[in-house]
mmCIF file of N, CA and C and ligand atoms in Angstrom:
data_model
loop_
_atom_site.group_PDB
_atom_site.id
_atom_site.type_symbol
_atom_site.label_atom_id
_atom_site.label_comp_id
_atom_site.label_asym_id
_atom_site.label_seq_id
_atom_site.Cartn_x
_atom_site.Cartn_y
_atom_site.Cartn_z
ATOM 1 N N MET D 105 12.679 -19.717 7.670
ATOM 2 C CA MET D 105 11.566 -18.778 7.548
ATOM 3 C C MET D 105 10.260 -19.548 7.397
ATOM 4 N N LYS D 106 9.274 -19.148 8.144
ATOM 5 C CA LYS D 106 7.984 -19.833 8.080
ATOM 6 C C LYS D 106 7.242 -19.449 6.807
ATOM 7 N N THR D 107 6.351 -20.313 6.412
ATOM 8 C CA THR D 107 5.500 -19.976 5.278
ATOM 9 C C THR D 107 4.325 -19.126 5.751
ATOM 10 N N VAL D 108 3.749 -18.414 4.800
ATOM 11 C CA VAL D 108 2.571 -17.610 5.114
ATOM 12 C C VAL D 108 1.452 -18.496 5.658
ATOM 13 N N ARG D 109 1.315 -19.667 5.052
ATOM 14 C CA ARG D 109 0.245 -20.563 5.493
ATOM 15 C C ARG D 109 0.399 -20.935 6.956
ATOM 16 N N LYS D 110 1.654 -21.237 7.360
ATOM 17 C CA LYS D 110 1.882 -21.599 8.760
ATOM 18 C C LYS D 110 1.676 -20.393 9.661
ATOM 19 N N ALA D 111 2.075 -19.228 9.171
ATOM 20 C CA ALA D 111 1.907 -18.015 9.970
ATOM 21 C C ALA D 111 0.435 -17.717 10.219
ATOM 22 N N ILE D 112 -0.378 -17.984 9.218
ATOM 23 C CA ILE D 112 -1.821 -17.791 9.401
ATOM 24 C C ILE D 112 -2.342 -18.772 10.453
ATOM 25 N N ARG D 113 -1.863 -20.014 10.360
ATOM 26 C CA ARG D 113 -2.291 -21.032 11.318
ATOM 27 C C ARG D 113 -1.849 -20.671 12.734
ATOM 28 N N ASP D 114 -0.660 -20.083 12.852
ATOM 29 C CA ASP D 114 -0.125 -19.722 14.161
ATOM 30 C C ASP D 114 -0.684 -18.400 14.688
ATOM 31 N N GLY D 115 -1.437 -17.695 13.844
ATOM 32 C CA GLY D 115 -2.022 -16.441 14.285
ATOM 33 C C GLY D 115 -1.126 -15.234 14.110
ATOM 34 N N ASP D 116 -0.009 -15.376 13.396
ATOM 35 C CA ASP D 116 0.877 -14.238 13.151
ATOM 36 C C ASP D 116 0.368 -13.374 11.998
ATOM 37 N N VAL D 117 -0.305 -14.022 11.070
ATOM 38 C CA VAL D 117 -0.782 -13.331 9.862
ATOM 39 C C VAL D 117 -2.267 -13.613 9.702
ATOM 40 N N GLU D 118 -2.964 -12.631 9.210
ATOM 41 C CA GLU D 118 -4.373 -12.801 8.956
ATOM 42 C C GLU D 118 -4.672 -12.499 7.499
ATOM 43 N N ARG D 119 -5.493 -13.338 6.891
ATOM 44 C CA ARG D 119 -5.900 -13.109 5.515
ATOM 45 C C ARG D 119 -7.361 -12.675 5.522
ATOM 46 N N ASP D 120 -7.639 -11.529 4.923
ATOM 47 C CA ASP D 120 -9.025 -11.059 4.936
ATOM 48 C C ASP D 120 -9.806 -11.660 3.781
ATOM 49 N N SER D 121 -11.062 -11.286 3.685
ATOM 50 C CA SER D 121 -11.934 -11.919 2.690
ATOM 51 C C SER D 121 -11.542 -11.544 1.269
ATOM 52 N N PHE D 122 -10.694 -10.540 1.108
ATOM 53 C CA PHE D 122 -10.214 -10.165 -0.219
ATOM 54 C C PHE D 122 -8.877 -10.838 -0.545
ATOM 55 N N GLY D 123 -8.376 -11.664 0.387
ATOM 56 C CA GLY D 123 -7.122 -12.360 0.161
ATOM 57 C C GLY D 123 -5.905 -11.533 0.519
ATOM 58 N N ARG D 124 -6.122 -10.379 1.125
ATOM 59 C CA ARG D 124 -4.994 -9.539 1.518
ATOM 60 C C ARG D 124 -4.450 -10.014 2.856
ATOM 61 N N LEU D 125 -3.119 -9.939 2.978
ATOM 62 C CA LEU D 125 -2.469 -10.434 4.186
ATOM 63 C C LEU D 125 -2.074 -9.269 5.075
ATOM 64 N N ALA D 126 -2.239 -9.469 6.371
ATOM 65 C CA ALA D 126 -1.872 -8.437 7.326
ATOM 66 C C ALA D 126 -1.160 -9.065 8.519
ATOM 67 N N CYS D 127 -0.252 -8.303 9.116
ATOM 68 C CA CYS D 127 0.459 -8.732 10.310
ATOM 69 C C CYS D 127 -0.463 -8.568 11.519
ATOM 70 N N ASN D 128 -0.649 -9.634 12.255
ATOM 71 C CA ASN D 128 -1.543 -9.586 13.406
ATOM 72 C C ASN D 128 -0.921 -8.851 14.582
ATOM 73 N N HIS D 129 0.403 -8.735 14.600
ATOM 74 C CA HIS D 129 1.068 -8.045 15.705
ATOM 75 C C HIS D 129 0.938 -6.536 15.565
ATOM 76 N N CYS D 130 0.917 -6.066 14.332
ATOM 77 C CA CYS D 130 0.951 -4.623 14.081
ATOM 78 C C CYS D 130 -0.296 -4.117 13.367
ATOM 79 N N ASP D 131 -1.114 -5.028 12.856
ATOM 80 C CA ASP D 131 -2.285 -4.622 12.098
ATOM 81 C C ASP D 131 -1.903 -3.834 10.845
ATOM 82 N N ARG D 132 -0.824 -4.267 10.215
ATOM 83 C CA ARG D 132 -0.363 -3.592 8.999
ATOM 84 C C ARG D 132 -0.398 -4.553 7.826
ATOM 85 N N ARG D 133 -0.725 -4.042 6.674
ATOM 86 C CA ARG D 133 -0.733 -4.842 5.459
ATOM 87 C C ARG D 133 0.678 -5.310 5.130
ATOM 88 N N LEU D 134 0.812 -6.560 4.757
ATOM 89 C CA LEU D 134 2.128 -7.076 4.393
ATOM 90 C C LEU D 134 2.525 -6.576 3.014
ATOM 91 N N LYS D 135 3.811 -6.386 2.817
ATOM 92 C CA LYS D 135 4.344 -6.008 1.518
ATOM 93 C C LYS D 135 5.080 -7.201 0.911
ATOM 94 N N THR D 136 5.263 -7.136 -0.385
ATOM 95 C CA THR D 136 5.919 -8.228 -1.095
ATOM 96 C C THR D 136 7.352 -7.853 -1.418
ATOM 97 N N GLU D 137 8.243 -8.804 -1.189
ATOM 98 C CA GLU D 137 9.649 -8.609 -1.488
ATOM 99 C C GLU D 137 10.040 -9.647 -2.537
ATOM 100 N N ASN D 138 10.627 -9.216 -3.620
ATOM 101 C CA ASN D 138 11.031 -10.161 -4.653
ATOM 102 C C ASN D 138 12.258 -10.929 -4.220
ATOM 103 N N ASP D 139 12.204 -12.214 -4.421
ATOM 104 C CA ASP D 139 13.318 -13.068 -4.057
ATOM 105 C C ASP D 139 14.171 -13.315 -5.300
ATOM 106 N N PRO D 140 15.473 -13.120 -5.211
ATOM 107 C CA PRO D 140 16.318 -13.280 -6.393
ATOM 108 C C PRO D 140 16.272 -14.671 -7.003
ATOM 109 N N ASP D 141 16.030 -15.690 -6.192
ATOM 110 C CA ASP D 141 15.991 -17.035 -6.796
ATOM 111 C C ASP D 141 14.623 -17.349 -7.420
ATOM 112 N N ARG D 142 13.662 -16.478 -7.171
ATOM 113 C CA ARG D 142 12.333 -16.570 -7.804
ATOM 114 C C ARG D 142 11.589 -17.866 -7.515
ATOM 115 N N LEU D 143 12.055 -18.616 -6.529
ATOM 116 C CA LEU D 143 11.328 -19.838 -6.191
ATOM 117 C C LEU D 143 10.065 -19.507 -5.400
ATOM 118 N N HIS D 144 10.156 -18.447 -4.666
ATOM 119 C CA HIS D 144 8.984 -17.995 -3.941
ATOM 120 C C HIS D 144 9.130 -16.506 -3.687
ATOM 121 N N SER D 145 8.045 -15.849 -3.388
ATOM 122 C CA SER D 145 8.143 -14.455 -2.992
ATOM 123 C C SER D 145 8.066 -14.394 -1.473
ATOM 124 N N ARG D 146 8.463 -13.264 -0.960
ATOM 125 C CA ARG D 146 8.408 -13.092 0.489
ATOM 126 C C ARG D 146 7.444 -11.992 0.830
ATOM 127 N N LYS D 147 6.725 -12.221 1.889
ATOM 128 C CA LYS D 147 5.865 -11.187 2.438
ATOM 129 C C LYS D 147 6.540 -10.676 3.696
ATOM 130 N N PHE D 148 6.515 -9.379 3.868
ATOM 131 C CA PHE D 148 7.095 -8.852 5.106
ATOM 132 C C PHE D 148 6.232 -7.728 5.654
ATOM 133 N N CYS D 149 6.346 -7.576 6.958
ATOM 134 C CA CYS D 149 5.622 -6.504 7.628
ATOM 135 C C CYS D 149 6.521 -5.274 7.673
ATOM 136 N N PRO D 150 6.069 -4.141 7.142
ATOM 137 C CA PRO D 150 6.905 -2.937 7.120
ATOM 138 C C PRO D 150 7.108 -2.335 8.506
ATOM 139 N N ASN D 151 6.341 -2.786 9.465
ATOM 140 C CA ASN D 151 6.444 -2.227 10.806
ATOM 141 C C ASN D 151 7.418 -3.007 11.696
ATOM 142 N N CYS D 152 7.216 -4.330 11.812
ATOM 143 C CA CYS D 152 8.054 -5.111 12.735
ATOM 144 C C CYS D 152 9.147 -5.887 11.995
ATOM 145 N N GLY D 153 9.047 -5.995 10.666
ATOM 146 C CA GLY D 153 10.110 -6.650 9.907
ATOM 147 C C GLY D 153 10.017 -8.150 9.858
ATOM 148 N N ARG D 154 8.980 -8.731 10.433
ATOM 149 C CA ARG D 154 8.804 -10.175 10.305
ATOM 150 C C ARG D 154 8.637 -10.534 8.820
ATOM 151 N N LYS D 155 9.167 -11.697 8.467
ATOM 152 C CA LYS D 155 9.083 -12.115 7.064
ATOM 153 C C LYS D 155 8.558 -13.531 6.971
ATOM 154 N N TRP D 156 7.813 -13.769 5.911
ATOM 155 C CA TRP D 156 7.303 -15.111 5.635
ATOM 156 C C TRP D 156 7.445 -15.380 4.161
ATOM 157 N N LYS D 157 7.650 -16.641 3.838
ATOM 158 C CA LYS D 157 7.749 -16.956 2.419
ATOM 159 C C LYS D 157 6.405 -17.461 1.910
ATOM 160 N N GLU D 158 6.144 -17.110 0.684
ATOM 161 C CA GLU D 158 4.890 -17.509 0.069
ATOM 162 C C GLU D 158 5.203 -18.436 -1.094
ATOM 163 N N LEU D 159 4.788 -19.666 -0.959
ATOM 164 C CA LEU D 159 5.031 -20.633 -2.028
ATOM 165 C C LEU D 159 4.030 -20.382 -3.138
ATOM 166 N N SER D 160 4.524 -20.373 -4.358
ATOM 167 C CA SER D 160 3.617 -20.084 -5.462
ATOM 168 C C SER D 160 3.108 -21.367 -6.099
HETATM 169 ZN ZN1 ZN L 1004 4.240 -6.585 12.115
#
């Protein structure tokens, strides 16, 4: 799974001036999914289901 940072670099995800993340394919705000191992959280697009991990 790619990181959010790489996804932004690749143009899959866009971060607005408020720090909110959105899927560039669907123009939808990403949602957060709790990861059971708690090492990182995951961001996912509720529309296309793409997922990215966010390192804390
Ligand atoms: Zn999407």
